[in-house]
Tab-separated table of C-alpha atoms and ligand atoms in Angstrom:
chain	number	residue	atom	x	y	z
P	1	MET	CA	-54.743	56.105	-49.569
P	2	GLN	CA	-53.453	59.538	-48.217
P	3	ASN	CA	-49.872	60.605	-48.988
P	4	VAL	CA	-47.314	60.156	-46.271
P	5	PRO	CA	-45.079	63.256	-46.760
P	6	LEU	CA	-41.349	62.509	-47.069
P	7	PRO	CA	-39.285	63.271	-44.250
P	8	VAL	CA	-37.270	66.452	-44.848
P	9	VAL	CA	-34.745	65.744	-42.024
P	10	ARG	CA	-33.102	62.455	-42.586
P	11	PRO	CA	-30.378	61.935	-39.400
P	12	ARG	CA	-29.371	58.808	-41.279
P	13	ARG	CA	-27.576	60.975	-44.241
P	14	LEU	CA	-24.851	61.224	-41.657
P	15	ARG	CA	-24.422	57.694	-41.234
P	16	ARG	CA	-24.446	56.391	-44.864
P	17	ASN	CA	-20.804	55.160	-45.110
P	18	ALA	CA	-17.538	54.708	-42.902
P	19	ALA	CA	-16.074	57.943	-44.509
P	20	ILE	CA	-19.101	60.170	-43.957
P	21	ARG	CA	-19.509	58.793	-40.243
P	22	ASP	CA	-15.718	59.635	-39.541
P	23	LEU	CA	-16.070	63.173	-40.631
P	24	VAL	CA	-19.007	63.651	-38.122
P	25	GLN	CA	-17.748	61.729	-35.279
P	26	GLU	CA	-17.448	63.923	-32.442
P	27	THR	CA	-15.536	62.019	-29.710
P	28	ARG	CA	-12.318	60.486	-30.197
P	29	VAL	CA	-9.715	58.396	-27.837
P	30	VAL	CA	-6.085	58.824	-28.949
P	31	ALA	CA	-2.993	57.339	-27.233
P	32	ALA	CA	-2.015	60.953	-25.596
P	33	ASP	CA	-5.394	60.866	-23.647
P	34	LEU	CA	-3.984	57.697	-21.668
P	35	ILE	CA	-2.169	57.074	-18.835
P	36	ALA	CA	-1.192	53.857	-17.894
P	37	PRO	CA	-1.414	52.651	-14.088
P	38	LEU	CA	1.588	50.194	-13.746
P	39	PHE	CA	2.465	47.911	-10.575
P	40	VAL	CA	6.104	47.797	-9.466
P	41	LYS	CA	7.458	45.004	-7.303
P	42	GLU	CA	10.645	44.284	-5.417
P	43	GLY	CA	13.378	42.119	-6.607
P	44	ASP	CA	14.665	41.349	-10.172
P	45	GLY	CA	12.330	38.159	-10.566
P	46	PRO	CA	10.150	37.563	-13.745
P	47	PRO	CA	6.816	39.596	-14.007
P	48	GLU	CA	4.064	38.109	-11.811
P	49	PRO	CA	0.509	38.023	-13.553
P	50	VAL	CA	-2.321	39.261	-11.410
P	51	GLY	CA	-5.149	36.697	-11.385
P	52	SER	CA	-7.992	38.996	-11.514
P	53	MET	CA	-6.666	41.285	-14.100
P	54	PRO	CA	-5.733	39.199	-16.988
P	55	GLY	CA	-2.760	40.912	-18.896
P	56	VAL	CA	-1.849	42.932	-15.932
P	57	GLN	CA	1.488	42.096	-14.170
P	58	ARG	CA	3.506	43.208	-11.254
P	59	LEU	CA	7.263	44.224	-12.777
P	60	SER	CA	10.425	44.628	-11.448
P	61	VAL	CA	11.883	48.113	-11.783
P	62	ALA	CA	14.056	46.881	-14.725
P	63	ASP	CA	10.908	45.471	-16.448
P	64	LEU	CA	9.009	48.574	-15.314
P	65	VAL	CA	11.622	50.898	-17.230
P	66	ALA	CA	11.238	48.704	-20.526
P	67	GLU	CA	7.322	48.688	-20.032
P	68	CYS	CA	7.411	52.566	-19.759
P	69	ARG	CA	9.701	52.817	-22.984
P	70	ALA	CA	7.635	50.431	-24.794
P	71	LEU	CA	4.433	52.984	-23.791
P	72	HIS	CA	6.251	56.003	-24.643
P	73	GLY	CA	7.056	54.527	-27.822
P	74	LEU	CA	3.292	53.998	-28.681
P	75	GLY	CA	2.338	57.723	-27.704
P	76	VAL	CA	1.157	57.165	-24.125
P	77	ARG	CA	2.352	60.190	-22.313
P	78	GLY	CA	1.841	59.456	-18.958
P	79	VAL	CA	2.214	56.327	-16.499
P	80	ALA	CA	0.904	56.200	-12.759
P	81	LEU	CA	3.287	53.834	-10.448
P	82	PHE	CA	1.962	51.723	-7.771
P	83	PRO	CA	4.257	49.576	-5.472
P	84	VAL	CA	3.803	46.353	-4.004
P	85	THR	CA	5.138	46.261	-0.516
P	86	PRO	CA	6.354	43.033	1.007
P	87	ALA	CA	4.005	41.993	3.806
P	88	SER	CA	7.245	42.269	6.075
P	89	ALA	CA	7.718	45.888	5.349
P	90	LYS	CA	4.197	47.046	6.274
P	91	ASP	CA	3.040	48.206	10.003
P	92	PRO	CA	0.066	49.858	10.966
P	93	ALA	CA	1.389	53.447	10.558
P	94	GLY	CA	2.924	52.525	7.045
P	95	THR	CA	6.280	53.836	8.273
P	96	GLU	CA	7.799	52.380	4.914
P	97	ALA	CA	6.072	55.182	2.989
P	98	LEU	CA	8.714	57.607	4.271
P	99	SER	CA	11.773	55.713	3.807
P	100	PRO	CA	14.053	57.117	1.674
P	101	GLY	CA	15.025	53.884	-0.042
P	102	CYS	CA	11.264	52.576	-0.548
P	103	LEU	CA	10.626	50.894	-4.010
P	104	VAL	CA	8.280	53.641	-5.626
P	105	LEU	CA	11.095	56.245	-5.348
P	106	ARG	CA	13.588	53.901	-6.650
P	107	ALA	CA	11.265	53.082	-9.745
P	108	VAL	CA	10.335	56.909	-10.054
P	109	ARG	CA	14.172	57.647	-10.097
P	110	ALA	CA	14.964	54.527	-12.660
P	111	VAL	CA	11.991	55.505	-15.230
P	112	LYS	CA	12.719	59.428	-14.971
P	113	SER	CA	16.348	58.800	-15.960
P	114	ALA	CA	15.409	56.265	-18.780
P	115	VAL	CA	12.022	57.904	-20.225
P	116	PRO	CA	12.541	61.467	-19.146
P	117	GLY	CA	9.624	62.353	-21.605
P	118	LEU	CA	7.366	60.163	-19.832
P	119	VAL	CA	4.945	62.155	-17.318
P	120	LEU	CA	5.401	60.444	-14.065
P	121	PHE	CA	2.294	60.558	-11.545
P	122	THR	CA	2.651	58.659	-8.409
P	123	ASP	CA	-0.205	57.504	-5.727
P	124	ILE	CA	0.055	59.388	-2.540
P	125	ALA	CA	-1.690	57.088	0.184
P	126	LEU	CA	-0.945	54.843	2.642
P	127	ASP	CA	-2.524	51.681	2.006
P	128	PRO	CA	0.446	50.036	-0.056
P	129	TYR	CA	2.298	50.148	3.544
P	130	THR	CA	-0.288	49.889	6.056
P	131	SER	CA	-0.660	46.396	7.627
P	132	HIS	CA	-4.504	46.841	7.870
P	133	GLY	CA	-4.636	48.293	4.046
P	134	HIS	CA	-6.401	51.556	4.892
P	135	ASP	CA	-5.120	54.725	3.224
P	136	GLY	CA	-3.804	56.502	6.563
P	137	ILE	CA	-3.075	56.000	10.066
P	138	LEU	CA	-5.667	54.839	12.624
P	139	THR	CA	-6.987	56.555	15.703
P	140	ALA	CA	-6.028	55.644	18.898
P	141	ASP	CA	-8.857	53.270	19.432
P	142	GLY	CA	-8.407	51.849	15.838
P	143	SER	CA	-11.814	52.731	14.848
P	144	ASP	CA	-11.207	55.171	12.046
P	145	VAL	CA	-8.480	56.648	10.204
P	146	ASP	CA	-6.876	59.867	11.663
P	147	ASN	CA	-7.437	62.571	9.082
P	148	ASP	CA	-4.778	65.192	10.269
P	149	ALA	CA	-2.070	62.943	11.205
P	150	THR	CA	-2.469	61.107	8.033
P	151	VAL	CA	-2.241	64.456	6.068
P	152	GLY	CA	1.007	65.439	7.881
P	153	VAL	CA	2.571	61.867	6.449
P	154	LEU	CA	1.123	62.219	3.001
P	155	ALA	CA	2.810	65.706	2.930
P	156	LYS	CA	6.045	64.440	3.766
P	157	MET	CA	5.198	61.483	1.062
P	158	ALA	CA	4.678	63.926	-1.531
P	159	VAL	CA	7.968	66.051	-1.175
P	160	LEU	CA	10.111	62.573	-1.235
P	161	HIS	CA	8.288	61.515	-4.499
P	162	ALA	CA	8.738	65.146	-6.065
P	163	ARG	CA	12.549	65.002	-5.117
P	164	ALA	CA	12.474	61.524	-6.764
P	165	GLY	CA	11.222	63.133	-10.117
P	166	ALA	CA	7.451	62.501	-9.955
P	167	ASP	CA	5.977	64.971	-11.967
P	168	PHE	CA	2.449	64.961	-10.570
P	169	VAL	CA	1.548	63.464	-7.004
P	170	ALA	CA	-1.626	61.954	-6.908
P	171	PRO	CA	-3.434	61.871	-3.664
P	172	SER	CA	-5.989	58.765	-3.798
P	173	ASP	CA	-6.892	59.077	0.055
P	174	MET	CA	-9.728	61.268	0.545
P	175	MET	CA	-8.532	63.146	3.770
P	176	ASP	CA	-9.766	66.297	4.225
P	177	GLY	CA	-7.446	69.203	3.530
P	178	ARG	CA	-4.738	67.175	1.691
P	179	VAL	CA	-4.300	69.191	-1.361
P	180	ALA	CA	-3.583	72.228	0.643
P	181	ALA	CA	-1.369	70.470	2.747
P	182	ILE	CA	0.804	68.828	0.013
P	183	ARG	CA	0.810	72.168	-2.111
P	184	ALA	CA	2.345	73.863	0.922
P	185	ALA	CA	4.786	71.183	1.551
P	186	LEU	CA	5.878	71.111	-2.140
P	187	ASP	CA	6.326	74.818	-2.358
P	188	ALA	CA	8.315	74.753	0.887
P	189	ALA	CA	10.789	72.224	-0.493
P	190	GLY	CA	11.145	74.438	-3.338
P	191	ARG	CA	8.949	72.156	-5.845
P	192	THR	CA	6.789	74.773	-7.227
P	193	GLN	CA	6.780	72.858	-10.588
P	194	THR	CA	5.437	69.391	-9.230
P	195	GLY	CA	1.805	69.055	-9.759
P	196	ILE	CA	-0.976	67.644	-8.136
P	197	LEU	CA	-3.276	65.407	-9.690
P	198	ALA	CA	-6.360	65.168	-6.957
P	199	TYR	CA	-8.727	61.900	-6.633
P	200	ALA	CA	-11.079	64.298	-6.330
P	201	ALA	CA	-14.321	62.414	-6.461
P	202	LYS	CA	-13.289	59.079	-5.255
P	203	PHE	CA	-16.121	56.401	-4.436
P	204	ALA	CA	-16.206	53.853	-1.878
P	205	SER	CA	-16.574	51.288	-4.729
P	206	ALA	CA	-16.687	47.616	-5.023
P	207	TYR	CA	-14.674	47.940	-8.418
P	208	TYR	CA	-11.331	48.141	-6.407
P	209	GLY	CA	-11.282	44.613	-5.772
P	210	PRO	CA	-8.818	43.472	-8.363
P	211	PHE	CA	-6.314	46.287	-7.487
P	212	ARG	CA	-6.293	45.247	-3.933
P	213	GLU	CA	-5.176	42.063	-4.823
P	214	ALA	CA	-2.647	43.291	-7.026
P	215	VAL	CA	-0.959	45.444	-4.429
P	216	GLY	CA	-1.611	43.046	-1.611
P	217	SER	CA	-3.527	45.728	0.394
P	218	ALA	CA	-7.104	43.455	0.427
P	219	ARG	CA	-4.820	40.287	1.728
P	220	ALA	CA	-3.357	42.691	4.448
P	221	ALA	CA	-6.599	43.422	5.756
P	222	GLY	CA	-7.964	39.594	5.513
P	223	THR	CA	-10.726	40.792	3.199
P	224	THR	CA	-11.529	42.050	-0.068
P	225	ALA	CA	-14.414	44.261	1.429
P	226	LEU	CA	-12.197	46.390	3.452
P	227	ASP	CA	-14.204	49.344	4.529
P	228	LYS	CA	-13.302	52.603	3.503
P	229	ARG	CA	-16.554	54.364	3.805
P	230	THR	CA	-15.434	56.939	6.400
P	231	TYR	CA	-13.135	58.765	3.871
P	232	GLN	CA	-14.262	57.668	0.337
P	233	LEU	CA	-17.515	58.824	-1.138
P	234	ASN	CA	-20.772	57.508	-0.858
P	235	PRO	CA	-21.782	55.887	-4.479
P	236	ALA	CA	-25.326	57.621	-4.023
P	237	ASN	CA	-24.159	61.158	-3.442
P	238	ARG	CA	-23.872	63.407	-6.698
P	239	ARG	CA	-23.900	66.732	-4.833
P	240	GLU	CA	-21.471	65.697	-2.122
P	241	ALA	CA	-18.997	64.505	-4.803
P	242	LEU	CA	-19.027	67.784	-6.618
P	243	ALA	CA	-18.548	69.849	-3.239
P	244	ASP	CA	-15.601	67.513	-2.413
P	245	ALA	CA	-13.941	67.714	-5.929
P	246	LEU	CA	-14.021	71.691	-5.955
P	247	LEU	CA	-12.559	71.777	-2.536
P	248	ASP	CA	-9.881	70.010	-4.340
P	249	GLU	CA	-9.533	72.608	-6.587
P	250	SER	CA	-9.772	75.678	-4.275
P	251	GLU	CA	-6.867	73.984	-2.303
P	252	GLY	CA	-4.302	74.215	-5.547
P	253	ALA	CA	-5.054	70.746	-7.431
P	254	ASP	CA	-3.700	70.955	-10.945
P	255	MET	CA	-6.114	68.320	-12.488
P	256	LEU	CA	-9.030	66.355	-10.862
P	257	MET	CA	-9.989	63.028	-11.241
P	258	VAL	CA	-13.334	60.988	-10.732
P	259	LYS	CA	-12.917	57.288	-9.897
P	260	PRO	CA	-14.159	54.526	-10.981
P	261	ALA	CA	-15.154	55.899	-14.345
P	262	GLY	CA	-17.787	53.912	-16.316
P	263	PRO	CA	-20.328	53.708	-13.434
P	264	TYR	CA	-19.901	57.482	-12.713
P	265	LEU	CA	-20.225	59.001	-16.292
P	266	ASP	CA	-22.691	61.436	-14.635
P	267	ILE	CA	-20.053	62.730	-12.257
P	268	ILE	CA	-17.490	63.271	-14.916
P	269	ARG	CA	-19.994	65.303	-16.798
P	270	ASP	CA	-20.862	67.344	-13.493
P	271	LEU	CA	-17.253	68.227	-13.135
P	272	ARG	CA	-16.676	69.029	-16.641
P	273	GLU	CA	-18.966	71.409	-16.282
P	274	ALA	CA	-18.225	72.906	-12.732
P	275	SER	CA	-14.355	73.367	-13.529
P	276	SER	CA	-12.213	74.124	-16.007
P	277	LEU	CA	-9.359	72.238	-14.748
P	278	PRO	CA	-8.134	69.255	-16.917
P	279	LEU	CA	-10.157	66.312	-15.858
P	280	ALA	CA	-8.962	62.574	-15.654
P	281	ALA	CA	-11.318	59.615	-15.094
P	282	TYR	CA	-9.824	56.444	-13.926
P	283	GLN	CA	-11.239	53.068	-15.485
P	284	VAL	CA	-10.267	50.896	-12.535
P	285	SER	CA	-9.146	47.480	-11.892
P	286	GLY	CA	-12.960	46.053	-11.556
P	287	GLU	CA	-14.088	47.935	-14.681
P	288	TYR	CA	-11.094	46.162	-16.393
P	289	ALA	CA	-11.757	42.737	-14.991
P	290	GLN	CA	-15.432	42.484	-15.939
P	291	LEU	CA	-14.965	43.169	-19.771
P	292	HIS	CA	-12.165	40.690	-19.303
P	293	ALA	CA	-14.346	38.039	-17.705
P	294	ALA	CA	-17.373	38.284	-20.107
P	295	ALA	CA	-15.209	38.216	-22.866
P	296	GLU	CA	-13.451	34.957	-21.698
P	297	LYS	CA	-16.877	33.235	-21.385
P	298	GLY	CA	-17.411	34.607	-24.881
P	299	TRP	CA	-20.201	36.805	-23.851
P	300	LEU	CA	-18.755	40.018	-24.871
P	301	ASP	CA	-16.526	41.340	-27.474
P	302	LEU	CA	-13.288	42.337	-25.507
P	303	VAL	CA	-11.977	44.970	-27.950
P	304	ARG	CA	-15.161	46.646	-28.938
P	305	THR	CA	-16.672	46.646	-25.397
P	306	ARG	CA	-13.029	47.856	-24.339
P	307	ASP	CA	-13.130	50.842	-27.061
P	308	GLU	CA	-16.740	51.582	-26.267
P	309	SER	CA	-16.069	52.228	-22.563
P	310	LEU	CA	-13.324	54.540	-23.251
P	311	LEU	CA	-15.167	56.343	-25.745
P	312	ALA	CA	-18.033	56.890	-23.243
P	313	ILE	CA	-15.703	58.055	-20.748
P	314	LYS	CA	-14.181	60.566	-23.162
P	315	ARG	CA	-17.673	61.683	-24.401
P	316	ALA	CA	-18.837	62.326	-20.735
P	317	GLY	CA	-16.150	65.020	-20.314
P	318	ALA	CA	-12.769	63.100	-19.336
P	319	ASP	CA	-9.712	64.588	-20.886
P	320	LEU	CA	-7.406	61.978	-19.484
P	321	ILE	CA	-8.277	58.363	-18.758
P	322	LEU	CA	-6.226	56.093	-16.440
P	323	THR	CA	-6.797	52.500	-17.778
P	324	TYR	CA	-5.313	49.065	-17.634
P	325	PHE	CA	-6.084	48.939	-21.433
P	326	ALA	CA	-3.743	51.678	-22.223
P	327	LYS	CA	-1.130	49.884	-23.902
P	328	ASP	CA	-3.840	47.579	-26.256
P	329	VAL	CA	-5.493	50.432	-27.322
P	330	ALA	CA	-2.117	52.615	-28.209
P	331	LYS	CA	-0.976	49.543	-29.954
P	332	ALA	CA	-4.306	49.250	-31.921
P	333	LEU	CA	-4.379	53.225	-32.512
P	334	ALA	CA	-1.020	52.875	-33.972
P	335	GLU	CA	-1.725	49.914	-36.196
P	336	GLU	CA	-4.760	51.832	-37.677
P	337	THR	CA	-2.665	54.752	-38.463
P	338	VAL	CA	-0.072	52.384	-40.447
P	339	ALA	CA	-3.256	50.566	-42.187
P	340	GLY	CA	-4.369	54.038	-43.076
P	341	GLY	CA	-7.625	54.187	-40.926
G	1	PBG	C1	-5.643	53.181	-2.852
G	1	PBG	C2	-6.180	53.162	-4.139
G	1	PBG	C3	-7.024	52.005	-4.724
G	1	PBG	C4	-6.918	52.552	-6.004
G	1	PBG	C5	-5.879	53.415	-6.382
G	1	PBG	N1	-5.454	53.887	-5.404
G	1	PBG	C6	-7.814	51.448	-3.968
G	1	PBG	C7	-8.627	51.651	-2.834
G	1	PBG	O1	-8.690	52.811	-2.712
G	1	PBG	O2	-8.704	50.677	-2.264
G	1	PBG	C8	-7.956	51.513	-6.949
G	1	PBG	C9	-7.480	51.526	-8.550
G	1	PBG	C10	-8.142	50.248	-8.968
G	1	PBG	O3	-8.897	49.555	-8.554
G	1	PBG	O4	-7.733	50.186	-10.058
G	1	PBG	N2	-5.207	54.534	-2.483
């Protein structure tokens, strides 16, 4: 029998026990990485659950403020607000977006005055306001979204949000040239300190389905398969995504975002290496829904898949993560700290 030499290098030494594993852990998700997307609705009625997103609710402004206080108390630094516009206030041009009394502006003011330490992100796109559910104004023949007309409205919208107290406006529309137009409009309005979080690489994804149910933009269009492929990126294209994202940086974005997150980890890594701006990733509604659905069937462990999904997004290179799991994760982390890890 020949003597098999003992391995000199034994990677398992670093995995021997929990304390050693903890010492050599390369990536950690902390509450300060998380931004909670929140849905706000008109009126003072009770929270309305979103069917396809267990645990997520549409909140009145008063309940939204309470939720923001709770999140802030748990160490979450930011929230992203999404208004649910009643169908009666929608029209093809999305004019409600520029109404000085619109819901999102009231929500921003209320949260800003109640929880001034929380960083407020607002979505800049017309889909909550248009009767057809698209992110912009349509061309005369209705066949496409009119880029330049839409950008003009988005810039005005951003100024309204900034004046109400948004810290960052987050254009999620994918129109060409919108970051430059928004930056110019904010500066002209004296809002030089309001930042832009650009949805820089946003893909035409089927994972947005539950969100469209939450804000009612799918129903408005009469389908969950609302086709946004003339403006959102083709999921097949990596080079195009990178080029489009870097355009947002050159136009003055302060932070970039990749969306969805989990199925696009390669894009997160690419962008992390191509830009030194803070990078956010949006774990979207469908990513959240699929883990819940599998867990409900007993097929996956919700807490472990949740934590692993966020860790993977962070490891790929995201600094910030927008996730509907924000509160649950922040709570779990706070309990872990109390228990001494
Ligand atoms: C629209 C917008 C969408 C999301 C955020 N902003 C949906 C869309 O583009 O149709 C999706 C978020 C999610 O799925 O969680 N501007």
